[in-house]
Amino acid sequence: MANIKKRQSKNNSDIKALMLNSKMYFGLLALQLLNLLTLVLQFHWLYLLFAFFVITLQFALHVKLARKHLKTSSTSIADNQYSAPKILPSWLILILAITGSVGIAIGGKELGLLLSMVHLLCFAYSLKMFEIPKRKDVYQLVVLGIFVATSSLIFIQSIYFSLAVILLVFANFYVLLNLFAPKSAVSAQAKLLGKLGLYSIPFAVVLFVGFPKLSPFWEVPSVKSATVGLSDSVKIGDIANLALSNELAFRVSFEENSPKHSQLYWRAMVLDDFDGITWRQDQRGSGHGAQQGQRGQSNQRSQNTYGSARLENSINSAYVDVRGAGVSYQVIAEPSFQSWLFALDFATSEQSDVGRRSDFALFYRGIISQTMSYQVTSYPEAVLAPRLSRASRQLNLTLSTQNNPRLLAKAQQLRQRYQDDSAIVNHVLAEFNQNNYFYTLQPPGLNNNSLDQFYFDTRAGFCEHYASSFTYLMRAAGIPARMVVGYLGGEFNSSGNYLSVYQRNAHAWSEIWLPDRGWQRVDPTAAVDPERVERGFSSNLMQEHSNLSSGLFSMQALRAMQWYKQFKMQIEALDYQWTRWVIGYTGQKQHRIMAQILASLKSGKQAFYWLMSLVVLALFVGWFKQRKVKGSSQHKITQGYLNTLTLLAQHNVVKEKSMTAQQFAKYIEKNRPELSASFSAITACFEQFSYQAAAQINEQQLAEYLTTLKLHYRRLRWQLWLAKLGIH
Amino acid sequence: MQTVVANILAQIESVLIGKPHQVKLALACLLAKGHILIEDLPGMGKTTLANTLAMTLGLSYQRIQFTSDLMPADVIGIAIFDEVKKSFQLHPGAIFNQVVLADEVNRASPKTQSALLEAMEEGRVSVDGVTHQLPEPFFVIATQNPMSHAGTYPLPESQLDRFMMRLSLGFPSIDAERKILQSTTSHRDADNIEPFLQVEQLREIQQHIAAISVAPAIVDYVIALCRMSRQTDSKAKALSPRAGKSLLAAAKSWAFMENRDYVIPEDIQAVFSPVCEHRLAPQQHHIFDEADELSQHILSLVDPTNPLP
């Protein structure tokens, strides 16, 4: 009875105007703010303005109402309840909703499908706050908030952010819990929340692993996010700027031991078109120049990659003589909003979304807007392009402009002096090494990006200075050469057993083509500052680096502390694992894992038989036990009643020994009214059978009793479980 | 039938104020053909209860005041030579009544006590080799003073066992006491007590009670209770099968008064203490409605839903 009454009152409160307590209202507002904050980077400024206005308005009203209540009622603050304020008339909300939707629809072209949908969602969320007259509205509001908060994970997936979002989701749940059980203590609520969260973990894991991963039907927009890391055109000074960035570029875990630091040249792209100032990727060589000319400038980057994808088939210049053992590793690239990937030479990948250009660089067929992982096998001893096509040779000898006459003259001089190509290379490198060249992050300025000025006068520069002038010299001397940009080395995280490569590891080097030996990597930087290649930044450079890089993390003292380093390493390792296993769990991986599970099921037949026999044994034991119980002198109904008592005792509803069935039923009615209905039915069955009419009862009645008993037993068990979960 | 019983109860309660439970127990005992021992301090209303019970049931009734010089012949009667018939004729004593109130039974000598108690058990008396049948129905309501009072002979265990119940009235509540003090009529005025029952009716009721069904589970419960008292570590005296029989009979009667035609464990629990406490602890005397420790302890040890696991 009590149960029914409770339910009725609940229903009533669903219909009646909702009374919110001020704590609750404040919670809703705060959560709205936090939920929207998770997406703040993605918002259009117009919406930001709107949301800010809405929240301020609501908050001001809340403060006003709360104050009024404090004045009028002398009761405690926690008790003060007021119906949700009607801030705007419904017609205005309707107009707002329509204009807002239309606005988003118009702006949709600029925003893209996904962002406009996100805007629509958040807009609805903002408006919903104006209309919470009933309980169910609050419910909808909170669910909407959870949706808003979690949708931010589309854009940012780092572990910290994910944890923050999870916390936020729990905060939302907490408010929801407050709505349903406002009176219970905070600790009890937290406990319940924790419990429910714990229960949901298995479901979450199963869904995560097993639910088919659909590729998103939207394209994550790259418009608003600036490209990160290397760009496809390198001017002198670009990489030195990049070297000030502590941002993560990508992370690598090798399957076996990682190669030496000096071998870790991560090729990102090859720049073979030099106009005297800027190095670019070759456009003409692809043979699609005309086509690209027609396309808009903004699309050039993606066109570029797809153009190159076609190039894959032109084998003759991309021919590779694969030798030696391969090195396998997994790379997890941070979103760069570009297409190229990073790999050691000579890289092969079996992944279908990873392509390889004719210049041996890997690229992603699309824009890397989310953290992306790919598997690569590299053959360091492979000979790249033992034969060079005429077109390719010509391209890599082109000196588009003549604004570096001194270098040109020097090259001709060298050519006359040496017949052998490698002798020229060695001479230039020796000069770099011996003639007072400096490796610095702060190179002196050059007029008109003149390589002449650098080479003959200032003699101080970063890697691109050296690579650029070296490549120029080689071309001028008639050796096919080109510039390669990418990253050098990386920092090994021993606790996570992986290599982190940061933007500051960005590097540029040269590649020259020698007959029969193919493309050879030549790093002039190694001649100037060998330490840079062997171990990474030298202490000198490090000092310079930290002086230049601004902000909080340049604090030398903190960085020097061992525990801080350790701590940072641990956190980074955690982040890496998160990225590798959670973010990197793509549809392909899922496919593979499922296939593995199936295969192991097939191959592990023996284990399967063992498992089956164990199950059979367990069933047999269970059956035997049941039989033993049945074999006792008691009748099924008595047994059923006693089983019910055992069940109740498991849930801490214990019958005092001397209590009779009736007394216990009364006890339950008093103490656990929600169980009373089922239990009194069971008691009635038991009593009628045991005391009243044991002699006259016929088979049919007995069967009826037994059915009733079983039915109510199951109900009771269900109710007890619900009660255990905190649901009444 | 139950209305008659309810009327009887109401009438007794109007005389014996504030003790409905004890009155109900006493009536249940009589309806189960059991004898009652009422144990309490003087002036607590023992005699009133006995009196009223007897009068209400409409049975022939006599009271014997037991004293230390009371002789068995005073109770049973005596055979006197009839000169006309030239033979010994029995002059029946007080015991030849349907209801006998043996007031202060523990003040008489053991010889006299045993004469009474033999009659209770057998339902007949022998005088000078001639056996005389006692009237039917035959109830003894005995009252006794607490043992500590001077001039008493404690009843032996074997004789205590013959009383189905031992009751104690205890002090009345404030309200009840106020009513008692304010009432103008004396409880000794038997005039305004009307008999509610004919002998035939009483027999009918008794037959009905005997026919009340006792399920095996109840029998198991009684057995379990008795066995519990026989465990070696129990401080209590063991309950005999006769005690079990009395318990069942009293429970049936209780069930009848509760308008049921079957016995449930609650009936057993209701009558267990008055039926069994004096058998479990014959030398302890419960006065002033003290807790019936031993019987409560035994009750608490047995699970009525699963008595013999």
Coordinates of C-alpha atoms in Angstrom, one line a residue, chain A residues 233-239 277-279 449 464:
Chain A
S233 CA 56.6 25.0 -47.6
V234 CA 59.7 25.8 -45.6
K235 CA 61.4 29.1 -45.5
I236 CA 64.6 29.8 -43.7
G237 CA 63.7 30.3 -40.1
D238 CA 60.5 28.2 -40.1
I239 CA 61.9 25.2 -38.4
I277 CA 63.5 31.6 -50.9
T278 CA 61.0 28.9 -50.1
W279 CA 61.2 25.1 -50.4
N449 CA 66.7 35.0 -47.3
E464 CA 67.2 24.4 -42.4

